[in-house]
Coordinates of C-alpha atoms and ligand atoms in Angstrom, one line a residue:
X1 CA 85.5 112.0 123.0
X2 CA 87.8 110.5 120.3
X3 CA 84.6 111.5 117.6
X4 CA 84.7 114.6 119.0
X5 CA 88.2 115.2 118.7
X6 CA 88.0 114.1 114.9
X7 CA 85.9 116.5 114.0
X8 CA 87.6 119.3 115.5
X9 CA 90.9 118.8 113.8
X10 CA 88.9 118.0 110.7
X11 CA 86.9 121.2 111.0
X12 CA 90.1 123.2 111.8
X13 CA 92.2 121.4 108.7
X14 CA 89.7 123.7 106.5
X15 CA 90.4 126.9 108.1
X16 CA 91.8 129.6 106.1
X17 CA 93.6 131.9 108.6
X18 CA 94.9 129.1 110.0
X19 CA 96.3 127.6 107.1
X20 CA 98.0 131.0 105.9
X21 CA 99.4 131.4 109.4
X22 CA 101.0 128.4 109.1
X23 CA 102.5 129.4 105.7
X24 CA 103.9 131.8 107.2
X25 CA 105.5 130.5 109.9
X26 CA 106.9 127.2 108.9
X27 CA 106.7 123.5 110.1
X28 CA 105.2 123.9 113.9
X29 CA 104.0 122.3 116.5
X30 CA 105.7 118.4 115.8
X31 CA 104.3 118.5 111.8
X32 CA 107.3 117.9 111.4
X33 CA 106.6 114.4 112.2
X34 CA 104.7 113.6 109.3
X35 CA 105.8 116.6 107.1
X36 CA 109.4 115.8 105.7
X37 CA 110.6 119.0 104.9
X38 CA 109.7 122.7 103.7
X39 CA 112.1 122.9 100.7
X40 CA 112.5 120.8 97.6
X41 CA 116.5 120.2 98.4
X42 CA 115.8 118.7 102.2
X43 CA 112.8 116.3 100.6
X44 CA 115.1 115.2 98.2
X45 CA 117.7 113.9 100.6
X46 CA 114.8 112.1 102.3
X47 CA 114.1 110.1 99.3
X48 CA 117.2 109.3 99.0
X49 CA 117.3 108.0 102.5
X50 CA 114.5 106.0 102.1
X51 CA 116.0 104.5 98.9
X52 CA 118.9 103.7 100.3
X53 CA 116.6 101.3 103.0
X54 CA 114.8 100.1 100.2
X55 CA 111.8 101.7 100.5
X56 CA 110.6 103.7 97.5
X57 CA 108.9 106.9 97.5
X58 CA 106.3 108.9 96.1
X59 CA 106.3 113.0 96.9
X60 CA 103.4 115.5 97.6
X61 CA 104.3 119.3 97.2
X62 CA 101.4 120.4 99.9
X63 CA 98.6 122.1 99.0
X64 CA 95.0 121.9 98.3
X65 CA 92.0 124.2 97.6
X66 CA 94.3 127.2 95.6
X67 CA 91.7 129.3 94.5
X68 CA 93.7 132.1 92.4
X69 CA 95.0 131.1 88.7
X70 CA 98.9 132.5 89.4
X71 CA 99.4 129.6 92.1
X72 CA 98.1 127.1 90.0
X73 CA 100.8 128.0 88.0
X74 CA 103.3 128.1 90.8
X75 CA 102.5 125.1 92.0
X76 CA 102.2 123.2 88.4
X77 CA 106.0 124.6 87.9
X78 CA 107.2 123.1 91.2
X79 CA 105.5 119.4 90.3
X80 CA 107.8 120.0 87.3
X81 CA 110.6 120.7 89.1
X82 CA 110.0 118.1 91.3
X83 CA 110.1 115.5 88.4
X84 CA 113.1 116.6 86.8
X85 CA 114.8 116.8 89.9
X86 CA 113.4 113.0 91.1
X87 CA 115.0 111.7 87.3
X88 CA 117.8 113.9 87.1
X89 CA 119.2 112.7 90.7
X90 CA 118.1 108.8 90.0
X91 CA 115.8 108.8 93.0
X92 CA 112.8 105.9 93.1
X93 CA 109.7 108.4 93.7
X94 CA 106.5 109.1 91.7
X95 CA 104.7 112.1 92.3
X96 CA 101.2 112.6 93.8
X97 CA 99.2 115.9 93.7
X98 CA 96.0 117.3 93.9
X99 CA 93.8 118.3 91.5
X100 CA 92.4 121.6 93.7
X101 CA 95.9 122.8 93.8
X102 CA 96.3 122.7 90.0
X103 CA 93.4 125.2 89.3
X104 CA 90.1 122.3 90.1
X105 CA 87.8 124.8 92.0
X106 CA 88.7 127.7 89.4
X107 CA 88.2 126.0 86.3
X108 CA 88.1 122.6 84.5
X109 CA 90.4 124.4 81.0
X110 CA 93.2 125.6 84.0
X111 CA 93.4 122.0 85.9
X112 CA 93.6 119.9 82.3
X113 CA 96.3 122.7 81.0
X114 CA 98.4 122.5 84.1
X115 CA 98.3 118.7 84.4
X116 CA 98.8 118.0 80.5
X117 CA 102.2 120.4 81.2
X118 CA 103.1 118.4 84.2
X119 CA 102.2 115.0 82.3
X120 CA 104.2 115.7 79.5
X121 CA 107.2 116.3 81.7
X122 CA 106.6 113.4 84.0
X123 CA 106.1 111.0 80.5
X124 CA 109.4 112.2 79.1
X125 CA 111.7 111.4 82.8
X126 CA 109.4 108.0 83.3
X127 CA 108.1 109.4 86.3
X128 CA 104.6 108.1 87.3
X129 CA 101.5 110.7 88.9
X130 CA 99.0 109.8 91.1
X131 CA 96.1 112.2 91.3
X132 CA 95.0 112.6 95.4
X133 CA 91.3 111.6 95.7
X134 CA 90.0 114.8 97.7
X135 CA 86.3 115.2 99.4
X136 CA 83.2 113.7 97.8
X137 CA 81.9 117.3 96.6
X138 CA 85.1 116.7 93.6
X139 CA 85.1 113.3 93.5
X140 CA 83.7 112.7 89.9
X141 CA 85.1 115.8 88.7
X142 CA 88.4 114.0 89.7
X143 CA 87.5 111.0 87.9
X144 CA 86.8 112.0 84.9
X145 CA 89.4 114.6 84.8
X146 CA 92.2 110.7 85.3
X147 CA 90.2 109.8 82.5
X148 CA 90.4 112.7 80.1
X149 CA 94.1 112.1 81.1
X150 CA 94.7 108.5 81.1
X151 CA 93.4 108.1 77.8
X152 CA 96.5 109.8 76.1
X153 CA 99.3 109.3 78.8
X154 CA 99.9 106.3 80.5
X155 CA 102.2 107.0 83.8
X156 CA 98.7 108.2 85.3
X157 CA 97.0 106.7 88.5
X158 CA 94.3 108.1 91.2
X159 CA 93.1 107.4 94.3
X160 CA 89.1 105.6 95.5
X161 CA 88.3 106.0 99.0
X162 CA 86.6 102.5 100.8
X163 CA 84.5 105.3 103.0
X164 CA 82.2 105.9 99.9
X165 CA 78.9 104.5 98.8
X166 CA 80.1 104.7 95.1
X167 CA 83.3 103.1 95.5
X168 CA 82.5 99.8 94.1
X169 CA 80.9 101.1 90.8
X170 CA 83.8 103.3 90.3
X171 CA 86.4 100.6 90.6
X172 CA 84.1 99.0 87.8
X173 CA 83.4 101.7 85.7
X174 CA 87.1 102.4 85.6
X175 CA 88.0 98.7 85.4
X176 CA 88.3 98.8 80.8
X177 CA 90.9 101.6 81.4
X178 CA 93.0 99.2 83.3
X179 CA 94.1 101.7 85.8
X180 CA 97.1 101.4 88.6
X181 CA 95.0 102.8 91.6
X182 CA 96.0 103.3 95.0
X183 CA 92.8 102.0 97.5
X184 CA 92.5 104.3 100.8
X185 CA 89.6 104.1 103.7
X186 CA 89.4 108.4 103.1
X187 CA 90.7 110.9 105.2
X188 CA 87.8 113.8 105.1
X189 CA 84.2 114.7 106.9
X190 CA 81.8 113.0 105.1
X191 CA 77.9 113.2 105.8
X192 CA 76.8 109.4 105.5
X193 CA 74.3 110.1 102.8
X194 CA 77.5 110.0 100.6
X195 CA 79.6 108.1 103.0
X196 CA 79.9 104.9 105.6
X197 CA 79.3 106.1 109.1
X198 CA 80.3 103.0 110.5
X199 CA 84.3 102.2 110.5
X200 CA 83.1 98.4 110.3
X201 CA 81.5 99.1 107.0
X202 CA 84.4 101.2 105.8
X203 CA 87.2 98.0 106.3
X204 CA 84.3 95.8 104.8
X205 CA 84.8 97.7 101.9
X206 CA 88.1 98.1 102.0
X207 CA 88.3 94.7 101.6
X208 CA 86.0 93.8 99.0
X209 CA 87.4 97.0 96.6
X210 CA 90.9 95.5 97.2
X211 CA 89.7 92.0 96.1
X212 CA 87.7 93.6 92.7
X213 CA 90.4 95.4 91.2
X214 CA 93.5 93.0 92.1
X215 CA 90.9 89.9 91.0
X216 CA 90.2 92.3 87.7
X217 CA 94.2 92.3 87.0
X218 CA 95.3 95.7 87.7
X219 CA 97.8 97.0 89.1
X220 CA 96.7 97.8 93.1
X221 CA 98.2 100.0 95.6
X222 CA 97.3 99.1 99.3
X223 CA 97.6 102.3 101.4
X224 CA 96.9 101.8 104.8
X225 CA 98.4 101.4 108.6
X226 CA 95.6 98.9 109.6
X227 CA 97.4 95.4 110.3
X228 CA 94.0 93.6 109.5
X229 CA 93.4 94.9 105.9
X230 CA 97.4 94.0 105.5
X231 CA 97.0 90.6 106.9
X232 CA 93.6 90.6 104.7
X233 CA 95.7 91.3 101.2
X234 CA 98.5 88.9 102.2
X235 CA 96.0 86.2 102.8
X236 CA 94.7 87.3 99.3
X237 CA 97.0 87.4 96.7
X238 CA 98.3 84.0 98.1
X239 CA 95.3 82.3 97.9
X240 CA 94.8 83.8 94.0
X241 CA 98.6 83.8 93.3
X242 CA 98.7 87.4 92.7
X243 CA 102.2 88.3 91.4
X244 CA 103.9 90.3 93.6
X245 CA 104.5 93.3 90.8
X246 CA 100.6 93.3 90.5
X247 CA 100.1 95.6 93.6
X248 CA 102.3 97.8 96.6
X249 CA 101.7 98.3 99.9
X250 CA 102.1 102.6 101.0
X251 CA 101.8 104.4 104.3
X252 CA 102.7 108.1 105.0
X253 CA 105.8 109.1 106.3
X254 CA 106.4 108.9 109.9
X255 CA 103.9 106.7 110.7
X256 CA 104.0 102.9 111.8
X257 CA 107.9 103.2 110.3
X258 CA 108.6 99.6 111.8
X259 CA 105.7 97.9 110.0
X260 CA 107.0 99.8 106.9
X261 CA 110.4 97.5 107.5
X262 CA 108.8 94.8 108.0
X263 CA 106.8 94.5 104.5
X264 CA 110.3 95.6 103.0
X265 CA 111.6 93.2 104.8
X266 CA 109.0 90.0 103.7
X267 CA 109.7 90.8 99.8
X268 CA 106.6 93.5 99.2
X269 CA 106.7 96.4 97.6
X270 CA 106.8 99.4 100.3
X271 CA 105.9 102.6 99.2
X272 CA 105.9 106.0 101.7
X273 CA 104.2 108.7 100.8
X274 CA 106.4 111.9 101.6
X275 CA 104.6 115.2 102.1
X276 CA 106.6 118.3 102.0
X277 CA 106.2 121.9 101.6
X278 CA 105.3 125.1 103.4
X279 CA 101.4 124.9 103.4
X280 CA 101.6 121.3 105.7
X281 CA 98.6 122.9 107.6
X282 CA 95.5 120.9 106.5
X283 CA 97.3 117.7 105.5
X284 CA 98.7 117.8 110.0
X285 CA 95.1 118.5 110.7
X286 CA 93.7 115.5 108.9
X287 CA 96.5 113.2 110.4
X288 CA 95.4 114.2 113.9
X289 CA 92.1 113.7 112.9
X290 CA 92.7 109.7 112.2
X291 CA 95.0 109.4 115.3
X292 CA 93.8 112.1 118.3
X293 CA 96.8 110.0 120.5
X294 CA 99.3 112.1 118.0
X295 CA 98.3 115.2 120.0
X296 CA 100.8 113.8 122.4
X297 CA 103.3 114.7 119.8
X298 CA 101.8 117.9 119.1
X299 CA 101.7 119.1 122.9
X300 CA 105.1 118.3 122.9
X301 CA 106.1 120.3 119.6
X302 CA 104.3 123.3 121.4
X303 CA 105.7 122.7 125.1
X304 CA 109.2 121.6 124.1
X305 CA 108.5 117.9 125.5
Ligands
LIG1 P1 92.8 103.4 110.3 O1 92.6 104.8 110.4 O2 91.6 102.5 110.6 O3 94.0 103.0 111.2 C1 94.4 101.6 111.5 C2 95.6 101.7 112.4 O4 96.7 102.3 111.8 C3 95.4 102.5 113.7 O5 94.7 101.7 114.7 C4 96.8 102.9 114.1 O6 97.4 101.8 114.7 C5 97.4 103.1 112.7 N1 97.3 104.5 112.3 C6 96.4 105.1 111.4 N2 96.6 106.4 111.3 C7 97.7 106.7 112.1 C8 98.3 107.9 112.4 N3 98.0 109.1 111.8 N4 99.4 107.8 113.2 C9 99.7 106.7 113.8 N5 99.1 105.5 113.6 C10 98.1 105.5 112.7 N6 93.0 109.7 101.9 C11 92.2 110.4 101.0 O7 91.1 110.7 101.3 N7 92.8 110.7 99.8 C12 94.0 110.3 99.4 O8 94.4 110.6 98.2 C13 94.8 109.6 100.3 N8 96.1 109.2 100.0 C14 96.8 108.4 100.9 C15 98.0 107.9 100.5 C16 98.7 107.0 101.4 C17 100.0 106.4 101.0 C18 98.1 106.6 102.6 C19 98.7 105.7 103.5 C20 96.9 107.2 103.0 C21 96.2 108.1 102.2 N9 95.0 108.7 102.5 C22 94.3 109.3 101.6 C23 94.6 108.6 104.0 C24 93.6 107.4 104.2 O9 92.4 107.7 103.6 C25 93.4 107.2 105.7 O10 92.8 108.4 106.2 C26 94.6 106.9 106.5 O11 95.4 106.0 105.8 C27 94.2 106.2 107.8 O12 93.5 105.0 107.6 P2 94.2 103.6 107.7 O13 93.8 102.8 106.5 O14 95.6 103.7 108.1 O15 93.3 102.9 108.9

């Protein structure tokens, strides 16, 4: 049943009525949850909030698979925004994005002019940008676009998925470029001749992609909610006396906020990933996906508890 509801919220995260329905009608049934806000201004007084617990930040302006040139642009002038904003007020957030909403599925000259705009911005406030690893299909077209970019600005990280086959020659084909990735099991429908179908398999690499690139010296964040692959990287950078400004642990906003306070709480670096914006459509769909039990929350948002 639980398989069967993950691939109906997964399946449903792609649909394109849907999503522009949602557009249009603003943060619904309980996204707001796990969505912190539909405007700029409101996000921005979450960060603060956070900061003010200790708990940095980094901030996704929702939206994924843009397929017309003009709101590539749009949405390249709001990540500026966004950055200016961030340095200008003296919040502690980075910004994460995806490449599909900067112009990936149109053309590979519009995604490197919109992100070479956005990264010249974000390297004159000193604000960092981590590009979102999507689905398999733009996967190396992801990675080498990081690397086009990494190799003339430096605030630049991206994401590998644990869920992958390829994983572990990524992590060492990108290990001379010395890159500050963020290390995430994967959040989309994946057929398993590209992709673990097994969740035992997926932690088992999870594991061994977190010890490669912290034992390689780079800088690693954890993202996860999963107590074991937590307990795993504690265990870890112990036994190898990993520094603690070598690596971060992140979770999205809303979810397992207490275990957030507790890695604050122990020393580590917590980082929450804050989505915002009006198209939260797919990003809710792929959070019920992981966690059917949120439908509780989502019954609730439609019924009025
Ligand atoms: P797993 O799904 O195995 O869950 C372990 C435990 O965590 C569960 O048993 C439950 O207790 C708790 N938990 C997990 N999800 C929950 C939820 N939604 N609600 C409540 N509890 C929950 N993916 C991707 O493909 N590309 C990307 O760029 C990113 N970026 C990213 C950034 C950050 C900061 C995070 C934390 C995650 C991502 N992801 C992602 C998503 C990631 O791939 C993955 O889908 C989710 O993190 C869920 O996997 P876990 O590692 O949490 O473990």
């Amino acid at each position: 049943m639980e398989q069967i509801l993950k691939n109906f919220f997964l399946f449903m995260g792609k649909n394109k009525v849907a999503t522009k329905m949602a557009k249009k009608y603003g943060l619904r049934f309980g996204a707001g949850r796990f969505v912190a806000g539909a405007s700029l201004e409101s996000t921005l007084e979450t960060i603060r909030k956070l900061n003010e617990e200790g708990l940095e930040v980094t901030i996704d302006h929702l939206g994924e698979f843009v397929d017309n040139e003009e709101e590539t642009n749009e949405m390249t002038n709001h990540c500026i925004e966004a950055i200016k904003s961030i340095a200008n007020q003296g919040l502690n957030s980075q910004l994460s994005l995806k490449l599909t909403s900067m112009g990936l599925d149109i053309s590979r000259e519009l995604v490197i002019r919109n992100m070479k705009r956005i990264m010249e911005v974000a390297d004159s406030y000193d604000v960092f940008v981590t590009i979102d690893m999507e689905d398999e299909a733009r996967c190396q077209a992801t990675i080498d676009i990081f690397k086009e970019l990494k190799s003339q600005y430096d605030n630049i990280g991206t994401v590998l998925q644990s869920y992958l086959y390829r994983t572990v020659e990524d992590i060492q084909d990108l290990d001379s470029l010395n890159p500050n990735l963020r290390l995430v099991k994967g959040a989309y429908k994946e057929s398993p001749s590209v992709a673990f179908p097994q969740k035992k398999d997926v932690d088992e690499n999870f594991k061994k992609i977190i010890k490669m690139h912290l034992l390689n010296g780079n800088y690693t964040a954890i993202a996860t909610h999963d107590d074991a692959m937590i307990a795993y990287t504690k265990e870890l950078v112990k036994e190898h006396n990993i520094p603690l400004d070598q690596f971060e642990f992140q979770m999205l906003y809303g979810i397992r906020i207490d275990a957030q306070r507790k890695l604050r709480d122990e020393g580590y670096t917590m980082r929450v990933y804050v989505p915002y914006g009006k198209d939260w459509y797919g990003y809710f769909m792929r959070r019920l996906a992981e966690r059917p039990a949120n439908v509780a929350f989502v019954l609730k948002g439609i019924f009025g508890k």
